[in-house]
Short mmCIF file of C-alpha atoms in Angstrom, two decimals:
data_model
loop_
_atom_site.label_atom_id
_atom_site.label_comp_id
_atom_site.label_asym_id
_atom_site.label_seq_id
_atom_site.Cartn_x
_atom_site.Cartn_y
_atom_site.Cartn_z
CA UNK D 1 -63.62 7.27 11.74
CA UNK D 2 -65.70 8.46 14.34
CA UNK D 3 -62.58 10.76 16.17
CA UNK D 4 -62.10 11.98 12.83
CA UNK D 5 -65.86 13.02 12.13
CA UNK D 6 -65.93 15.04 15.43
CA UNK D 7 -62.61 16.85 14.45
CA UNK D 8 -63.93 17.64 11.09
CA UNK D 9 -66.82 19.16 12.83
CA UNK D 10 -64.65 21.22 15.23
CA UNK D 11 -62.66 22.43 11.55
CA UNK D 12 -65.67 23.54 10.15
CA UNK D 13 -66.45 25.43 12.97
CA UNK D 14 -63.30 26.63 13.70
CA UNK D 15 -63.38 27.83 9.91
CA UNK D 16 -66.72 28.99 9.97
CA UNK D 17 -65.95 31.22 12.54
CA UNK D 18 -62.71 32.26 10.99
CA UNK D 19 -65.34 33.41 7.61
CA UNK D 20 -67.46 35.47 9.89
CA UNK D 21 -64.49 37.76 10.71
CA UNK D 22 -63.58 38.23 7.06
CA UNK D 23 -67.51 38.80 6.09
CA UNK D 24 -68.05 41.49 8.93
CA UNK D 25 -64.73 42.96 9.78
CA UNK D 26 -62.18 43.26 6.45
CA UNK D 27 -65.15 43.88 4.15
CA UNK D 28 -65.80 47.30 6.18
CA UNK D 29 -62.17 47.75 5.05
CA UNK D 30 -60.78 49.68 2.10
CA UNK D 31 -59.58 47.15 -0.45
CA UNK D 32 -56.32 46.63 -1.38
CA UNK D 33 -53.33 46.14 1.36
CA UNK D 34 -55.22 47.01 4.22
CA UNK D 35 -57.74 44.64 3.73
CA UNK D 36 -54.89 41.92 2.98
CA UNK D 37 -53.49 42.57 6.06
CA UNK D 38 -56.94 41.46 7.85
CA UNK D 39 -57.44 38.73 6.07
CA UNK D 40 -53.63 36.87 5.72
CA UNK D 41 -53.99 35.61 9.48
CA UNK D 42 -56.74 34.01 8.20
CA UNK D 43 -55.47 32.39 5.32
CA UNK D 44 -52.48 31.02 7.83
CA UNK D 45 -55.20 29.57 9.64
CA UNK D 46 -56.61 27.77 7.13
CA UNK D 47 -53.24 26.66 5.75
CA UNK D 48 -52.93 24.64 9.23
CA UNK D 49 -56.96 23.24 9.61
CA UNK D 50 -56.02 19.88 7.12
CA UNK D 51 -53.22 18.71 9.38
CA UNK D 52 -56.24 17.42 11.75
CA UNK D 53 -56.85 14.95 10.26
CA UNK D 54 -55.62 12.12 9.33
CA UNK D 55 -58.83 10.34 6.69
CA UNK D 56 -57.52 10.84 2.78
CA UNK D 57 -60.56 12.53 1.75
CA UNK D 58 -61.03 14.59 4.64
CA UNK D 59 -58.16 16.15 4.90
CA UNK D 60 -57.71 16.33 1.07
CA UNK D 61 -61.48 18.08 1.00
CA UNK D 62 -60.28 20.44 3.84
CA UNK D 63 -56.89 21.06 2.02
CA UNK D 64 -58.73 21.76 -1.33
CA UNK D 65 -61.69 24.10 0.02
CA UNK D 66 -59.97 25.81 2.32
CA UNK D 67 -56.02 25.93 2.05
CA UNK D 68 -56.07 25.82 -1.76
CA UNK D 69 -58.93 27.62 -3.12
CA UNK D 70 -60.68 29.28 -0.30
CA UNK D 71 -57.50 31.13 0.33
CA UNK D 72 -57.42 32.62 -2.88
CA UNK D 73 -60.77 33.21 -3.32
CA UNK D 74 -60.35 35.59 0.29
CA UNK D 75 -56.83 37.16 -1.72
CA UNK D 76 -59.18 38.42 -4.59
CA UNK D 77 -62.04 39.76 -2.28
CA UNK D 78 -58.99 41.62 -0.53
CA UNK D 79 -59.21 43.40 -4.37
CA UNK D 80 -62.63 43.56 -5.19
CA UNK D 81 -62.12 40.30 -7.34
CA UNK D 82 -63.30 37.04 -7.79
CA UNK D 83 -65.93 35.11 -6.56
CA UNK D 84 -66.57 37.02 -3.35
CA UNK D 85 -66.88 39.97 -5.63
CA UNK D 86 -69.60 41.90 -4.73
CA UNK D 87 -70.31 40.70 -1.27
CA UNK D 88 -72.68 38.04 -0.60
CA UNK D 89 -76.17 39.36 0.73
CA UNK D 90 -76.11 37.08 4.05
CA UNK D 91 -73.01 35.19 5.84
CA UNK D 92 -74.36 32.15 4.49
CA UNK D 93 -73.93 32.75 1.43
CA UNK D 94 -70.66 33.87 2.23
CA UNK D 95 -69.26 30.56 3.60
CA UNK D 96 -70.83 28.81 0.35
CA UNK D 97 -69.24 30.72 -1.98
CA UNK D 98 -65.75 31.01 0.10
CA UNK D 99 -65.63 26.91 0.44
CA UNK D 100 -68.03 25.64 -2.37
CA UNK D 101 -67.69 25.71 -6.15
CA UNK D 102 -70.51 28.09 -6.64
CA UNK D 103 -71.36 30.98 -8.95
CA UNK D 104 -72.80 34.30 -7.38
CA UNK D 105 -75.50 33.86 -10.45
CA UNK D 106 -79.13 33.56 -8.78
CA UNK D 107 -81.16 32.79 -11.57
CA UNK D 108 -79.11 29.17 -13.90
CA UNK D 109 -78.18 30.42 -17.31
CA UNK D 110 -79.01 28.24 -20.31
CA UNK D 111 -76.52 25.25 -20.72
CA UNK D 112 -76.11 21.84 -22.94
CA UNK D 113 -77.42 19.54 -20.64
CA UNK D 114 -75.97 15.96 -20.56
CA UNK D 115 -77.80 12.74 -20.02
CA UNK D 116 -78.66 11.44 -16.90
CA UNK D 117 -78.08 8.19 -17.28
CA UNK D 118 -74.49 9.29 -18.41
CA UNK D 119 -73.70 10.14 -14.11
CA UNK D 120 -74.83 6.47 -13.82
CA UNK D 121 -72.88 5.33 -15.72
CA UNK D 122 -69.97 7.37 -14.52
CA UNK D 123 -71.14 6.05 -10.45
CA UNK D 124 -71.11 2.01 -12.25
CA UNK D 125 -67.71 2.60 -13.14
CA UNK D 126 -66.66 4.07 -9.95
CA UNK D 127 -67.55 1.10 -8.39
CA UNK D 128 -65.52 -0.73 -10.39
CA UNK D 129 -62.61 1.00 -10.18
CA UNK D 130 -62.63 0.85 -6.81
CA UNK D 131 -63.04 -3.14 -6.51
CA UNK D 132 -60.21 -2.84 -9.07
CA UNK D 133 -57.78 -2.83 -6.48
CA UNK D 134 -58.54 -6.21 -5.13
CA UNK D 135 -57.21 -7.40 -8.12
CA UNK D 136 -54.13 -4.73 -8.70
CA UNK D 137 -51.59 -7.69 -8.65
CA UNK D 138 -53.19 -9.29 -11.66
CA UNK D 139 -53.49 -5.92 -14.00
CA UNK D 140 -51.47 -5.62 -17.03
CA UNK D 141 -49.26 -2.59 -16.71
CA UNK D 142 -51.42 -1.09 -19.44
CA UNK D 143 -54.53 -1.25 -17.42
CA UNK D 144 -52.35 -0.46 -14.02
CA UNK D 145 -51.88 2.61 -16.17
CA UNK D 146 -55.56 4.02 -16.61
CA UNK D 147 -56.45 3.04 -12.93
CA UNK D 148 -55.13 5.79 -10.80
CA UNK D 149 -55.98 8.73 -13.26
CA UNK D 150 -59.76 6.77 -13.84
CA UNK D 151 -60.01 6.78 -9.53
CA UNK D 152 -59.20 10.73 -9.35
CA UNK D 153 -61.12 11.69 -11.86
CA UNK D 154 -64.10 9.46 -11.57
CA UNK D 155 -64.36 10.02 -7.48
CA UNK D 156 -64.41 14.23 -7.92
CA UNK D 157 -67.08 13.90 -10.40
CA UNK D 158 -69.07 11.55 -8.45
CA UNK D 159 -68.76 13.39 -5.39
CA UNK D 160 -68.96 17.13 -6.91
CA UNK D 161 -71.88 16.45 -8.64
CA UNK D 162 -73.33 14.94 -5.37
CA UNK D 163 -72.86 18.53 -4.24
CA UNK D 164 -73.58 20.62 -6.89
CA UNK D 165 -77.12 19.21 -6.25
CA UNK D 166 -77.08 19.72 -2.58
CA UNK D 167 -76.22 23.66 -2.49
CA UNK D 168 -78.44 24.11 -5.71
CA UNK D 169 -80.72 23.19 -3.38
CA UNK D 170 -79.99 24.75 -0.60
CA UNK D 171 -78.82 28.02 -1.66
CA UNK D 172 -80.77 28.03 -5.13
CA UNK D 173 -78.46 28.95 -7.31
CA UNK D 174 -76.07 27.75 -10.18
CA UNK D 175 -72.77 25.78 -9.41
CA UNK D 176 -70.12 25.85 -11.50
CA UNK D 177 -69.41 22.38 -13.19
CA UNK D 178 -66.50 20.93 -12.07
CA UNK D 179 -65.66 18.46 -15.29
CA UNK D 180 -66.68 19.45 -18.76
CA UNK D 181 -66.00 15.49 -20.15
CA UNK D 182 -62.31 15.97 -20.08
CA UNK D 183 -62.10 13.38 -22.15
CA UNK D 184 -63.18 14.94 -25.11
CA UNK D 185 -60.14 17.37 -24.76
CA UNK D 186 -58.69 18.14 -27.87
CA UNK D 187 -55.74 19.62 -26.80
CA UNK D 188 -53.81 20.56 -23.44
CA UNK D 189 -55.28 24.15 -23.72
CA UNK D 190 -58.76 22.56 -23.81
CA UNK D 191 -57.75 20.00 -21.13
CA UNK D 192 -56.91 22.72 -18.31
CA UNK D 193 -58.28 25.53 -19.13
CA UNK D 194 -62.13 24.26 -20.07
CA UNK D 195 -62.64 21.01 -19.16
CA UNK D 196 -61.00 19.75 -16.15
CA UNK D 197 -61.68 21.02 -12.53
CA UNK D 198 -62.92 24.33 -14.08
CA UNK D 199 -63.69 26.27 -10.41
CA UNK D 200 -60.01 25.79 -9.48
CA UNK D 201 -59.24 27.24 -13.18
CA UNK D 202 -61.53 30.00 -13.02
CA UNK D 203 -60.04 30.98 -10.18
CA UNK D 204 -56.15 30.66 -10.85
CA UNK D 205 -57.02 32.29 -13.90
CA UNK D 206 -57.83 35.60 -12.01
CA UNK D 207 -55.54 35.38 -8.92
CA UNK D 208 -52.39 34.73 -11.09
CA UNK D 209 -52.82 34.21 -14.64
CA UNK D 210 -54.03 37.77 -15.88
CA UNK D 211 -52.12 39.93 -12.80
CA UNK D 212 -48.64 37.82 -14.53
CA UNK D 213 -49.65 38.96 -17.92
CA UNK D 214 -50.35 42.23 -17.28
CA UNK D 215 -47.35 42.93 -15.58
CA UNK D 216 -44.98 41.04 -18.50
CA UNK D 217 -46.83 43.49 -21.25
CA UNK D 218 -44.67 45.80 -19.51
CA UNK D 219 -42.08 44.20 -20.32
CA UNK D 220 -42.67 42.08 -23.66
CA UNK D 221 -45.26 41.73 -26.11
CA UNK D 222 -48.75 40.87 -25.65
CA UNK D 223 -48.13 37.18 -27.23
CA UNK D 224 -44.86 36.76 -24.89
CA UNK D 225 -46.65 37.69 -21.73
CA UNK D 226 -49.93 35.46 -22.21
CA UNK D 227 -47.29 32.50 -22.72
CA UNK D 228 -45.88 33.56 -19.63
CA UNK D 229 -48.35 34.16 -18.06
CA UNK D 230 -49.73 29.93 -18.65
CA UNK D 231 -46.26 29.06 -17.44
CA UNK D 232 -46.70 31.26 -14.51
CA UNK D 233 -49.97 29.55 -13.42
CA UNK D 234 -49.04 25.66 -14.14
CA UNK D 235 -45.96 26.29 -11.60
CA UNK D 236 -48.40 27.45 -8.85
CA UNK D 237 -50.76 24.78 -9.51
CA UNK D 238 -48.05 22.18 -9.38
CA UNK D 239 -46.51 23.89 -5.85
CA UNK D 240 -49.95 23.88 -4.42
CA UNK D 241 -50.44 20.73 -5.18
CA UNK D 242 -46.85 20.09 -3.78
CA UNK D 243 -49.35 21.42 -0.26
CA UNK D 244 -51.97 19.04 -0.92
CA UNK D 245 -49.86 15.83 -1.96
CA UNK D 246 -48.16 17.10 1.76
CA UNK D 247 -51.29 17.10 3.85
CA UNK D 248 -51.99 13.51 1.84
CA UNK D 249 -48.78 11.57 2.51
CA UNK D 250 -47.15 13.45 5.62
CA UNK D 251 -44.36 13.53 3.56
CA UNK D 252 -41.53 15.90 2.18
CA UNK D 253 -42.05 17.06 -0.75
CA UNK D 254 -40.22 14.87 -3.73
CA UNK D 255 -41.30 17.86 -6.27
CA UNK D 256 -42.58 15.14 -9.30
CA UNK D 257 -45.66 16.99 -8.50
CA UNK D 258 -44.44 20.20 -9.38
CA UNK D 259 -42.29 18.92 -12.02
CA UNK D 260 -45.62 17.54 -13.85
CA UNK D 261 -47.84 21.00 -13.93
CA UNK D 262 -44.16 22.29 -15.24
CA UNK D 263 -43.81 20.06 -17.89
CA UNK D 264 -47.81 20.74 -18.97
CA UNK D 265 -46.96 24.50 -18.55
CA UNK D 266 -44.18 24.50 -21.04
CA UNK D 267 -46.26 22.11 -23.47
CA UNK D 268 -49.37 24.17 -23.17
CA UNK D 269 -47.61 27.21 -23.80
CA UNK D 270 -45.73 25.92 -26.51
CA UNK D 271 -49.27 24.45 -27.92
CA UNK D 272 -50.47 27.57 -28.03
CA UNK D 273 -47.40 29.42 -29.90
CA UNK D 274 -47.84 26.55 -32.29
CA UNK D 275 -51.64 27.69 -33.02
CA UNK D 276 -50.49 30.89 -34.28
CA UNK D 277 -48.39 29.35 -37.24
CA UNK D 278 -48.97 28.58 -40.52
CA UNK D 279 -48.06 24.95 -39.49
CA UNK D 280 -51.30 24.17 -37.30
CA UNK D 281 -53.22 25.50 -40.57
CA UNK D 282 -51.86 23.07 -42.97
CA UNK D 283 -51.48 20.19 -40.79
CA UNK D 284 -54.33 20.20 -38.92
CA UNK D 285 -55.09 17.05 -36.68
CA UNK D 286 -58.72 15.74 -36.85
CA UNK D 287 -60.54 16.01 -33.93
CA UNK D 288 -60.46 12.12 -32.62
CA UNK D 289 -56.65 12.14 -33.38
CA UNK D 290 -55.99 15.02 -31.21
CA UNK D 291 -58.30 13.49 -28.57
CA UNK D 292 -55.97 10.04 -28.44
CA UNK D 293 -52.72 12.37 -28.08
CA UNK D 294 -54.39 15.01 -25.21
CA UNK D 295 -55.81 12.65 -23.39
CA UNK D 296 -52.75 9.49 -23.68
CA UNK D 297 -50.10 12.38 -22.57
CA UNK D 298 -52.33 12.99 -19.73
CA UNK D 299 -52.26 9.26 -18.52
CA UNK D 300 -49.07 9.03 -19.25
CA UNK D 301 -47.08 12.10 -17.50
CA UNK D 302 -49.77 11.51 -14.46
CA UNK D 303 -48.07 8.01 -14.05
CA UNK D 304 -44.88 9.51 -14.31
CA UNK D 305 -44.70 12.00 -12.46
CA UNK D 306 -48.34 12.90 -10.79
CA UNK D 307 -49.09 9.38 -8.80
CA UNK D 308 -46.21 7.72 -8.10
CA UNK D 309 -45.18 9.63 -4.77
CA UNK D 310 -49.35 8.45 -3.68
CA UNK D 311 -48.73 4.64 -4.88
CA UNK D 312 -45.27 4.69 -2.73
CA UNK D 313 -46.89 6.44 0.32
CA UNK D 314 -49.85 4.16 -0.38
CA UNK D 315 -52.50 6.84 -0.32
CA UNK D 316 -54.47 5.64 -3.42
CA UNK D 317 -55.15 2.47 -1.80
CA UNK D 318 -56.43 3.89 1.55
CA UNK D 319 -58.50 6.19 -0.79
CA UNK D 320 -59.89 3.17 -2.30
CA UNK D 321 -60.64 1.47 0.63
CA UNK D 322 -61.77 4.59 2.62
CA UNK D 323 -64.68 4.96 0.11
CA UNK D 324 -65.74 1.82 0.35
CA UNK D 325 -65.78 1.56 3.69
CA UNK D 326 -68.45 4.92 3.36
CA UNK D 327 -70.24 2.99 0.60
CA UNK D 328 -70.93 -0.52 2.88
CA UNK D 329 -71.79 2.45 5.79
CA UNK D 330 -74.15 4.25 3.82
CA UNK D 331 -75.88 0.55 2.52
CA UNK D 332 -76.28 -0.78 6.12
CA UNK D 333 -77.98 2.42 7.07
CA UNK D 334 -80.07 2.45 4.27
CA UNK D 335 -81.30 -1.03 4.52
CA UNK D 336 -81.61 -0.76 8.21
CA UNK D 337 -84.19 1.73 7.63
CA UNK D 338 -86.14 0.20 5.31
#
């Protein structure tokens, strides 16, 4: 752990240095292709950074900040889009916003603020989960089930929330939530597109669902090309994540990955065509019944298709046991200072 800790250091420099080009050089440049064609060496750079390391949640961190995300968030500045969109006032800020799920809003706006003792609650059952897999052999299949998507979802919120609070701090301004109680989804539409990992959404929405649409209203109708346009963005998420499961396992890809976000594509698309019926009007679902179906097609696809290429390649496990290991580091060093 400690080889890896100094390599992640060297990434982050290495990266950090790579950010400093793009906030003093290509911003001088007109947007557009020029600008692109500063900034793509950089994004092939960053595409390479996660396969230094070898720790699950480093290099999943690195391949999420800076292959998956950060890289598009530096293809929209290259348009005057996105987050990066108008420059940052300092190279700080910069780096933040490039790696970090922040706004560019200084001052918080007004927001429904959940319970504290609801993240405790959330960090008790994280725990759990986690000494869960002592005891994997004994699990129904049922519970077996509800593990793996409990662990993903649980550990981002945990740790995303650890540092929303450290660059509100630091930097002072809002961060974009991460989770909006995905639980509560209603339907796949409300799943993906306002509840679940909503910085990642935000910012697939602008890099490829609305340039998709607007170039299938050329071609179709405005209804046609917003389907396709869902479609169009589920099949990048799913090969991106066909990246990330790579960087994770060290494996080729088996494409379940890909074939999930497909399969959610179609059915979100096809949710949404549904909405515009007469049918959706007269049988309308109640709220706690749509709930059950969103959120048990999740669970259920995910152990389909999402996990099982991490169970085989036994990456869920060492993610288990890599936290853990930081949790029992973090206690000693806590109680040997007190």
């Amino acid at each position: 752990m400690e080889e890896q800790l100094k390599t992640l250091i060297k990434v982050w420099v290495f990266a950090i240095m790579c950010m400093s080009y793009c906030y003093y050089l290509p911003s001088k440049i007109k947007a557009g292709l020029p600008r692109l064609l500063f900034v793509l060496p950089i994004c092939a750079l960053f595409v390479v950074l996660p396969l230094f390391l070898s720790s699950i949640h480093l290099s999943g961190s690195t391949a999420l900040f800076f292959s998956g995300v950060g890289n598009l968030k530096l293809i929209l500045f290259c348009f005057d889009q996105g987050p990066l969109y108008p420059l940052p006032s300092n190279l700080f800020r910069f780096v933040c916003y490039t790696c970090f799920p922040v706004k560019l809003e200084q001052s918080p706006k007004s927001q429904t603020r959940l319970p504290k003792w609801l993240f405790a609650v959330k960090v008790a059952l994280f725990g759990v989960v986690l000494h869960s897999y002592n005891y994997k052999q004994t699990l129904s299949p049922f519970l077996t089930l509800w593990l793996h998507p409990l662990h993903i979802y649980l550990e981002l919120e945990v740790l995303l929330t650890l540092l929303k609070v450290f660059v509100t701090i630091t930097l002072g301004c809002e961060v974009e939530p991460q989770f909006n109680e995905p639980y509560l989804a209603t339907s796949l539409q409300d799943f993906w597109g306002r509840r679940w990992n909503l910085m990642v959404s935000s910012v697939l929405r602008l890099g490829v669902y609305y340039p998709v649409r607007r170039v299938c209203e050329y071609l179709t109708s405005s209804d046609y090309a917003k389907l396709i346009g869902v479609f169009a963005t589920f099949l990048v998420s799913g090969v991106a994540h066909e990246v990330i499961f790579f960087y994770l396992t060290r494996e080729m890809p088996t494409w379940e990955i890909t074939l999930f976000f497909v399969l959610h594509g179609v059915c979100a698309a096809t949710e949404m065509a549904v909405k515009r019926t007469e049918f959706a009007w007269r049988y309308a679902v109640s709220p706690m019944v749509s709930r059950l179906l969103t959120v048990g097609f999740v669970v259920v696809t995910s152990g389909w298709l999402f996990f099982p290429q991490l169970i085989r390649s036994g990456v869920m496990e060492r993610r288990a046991n890599e936290m853990l290991l930081v949790i029992d580091f973090v206690k000693t060093q806590v109680f040997h200072f007190l």
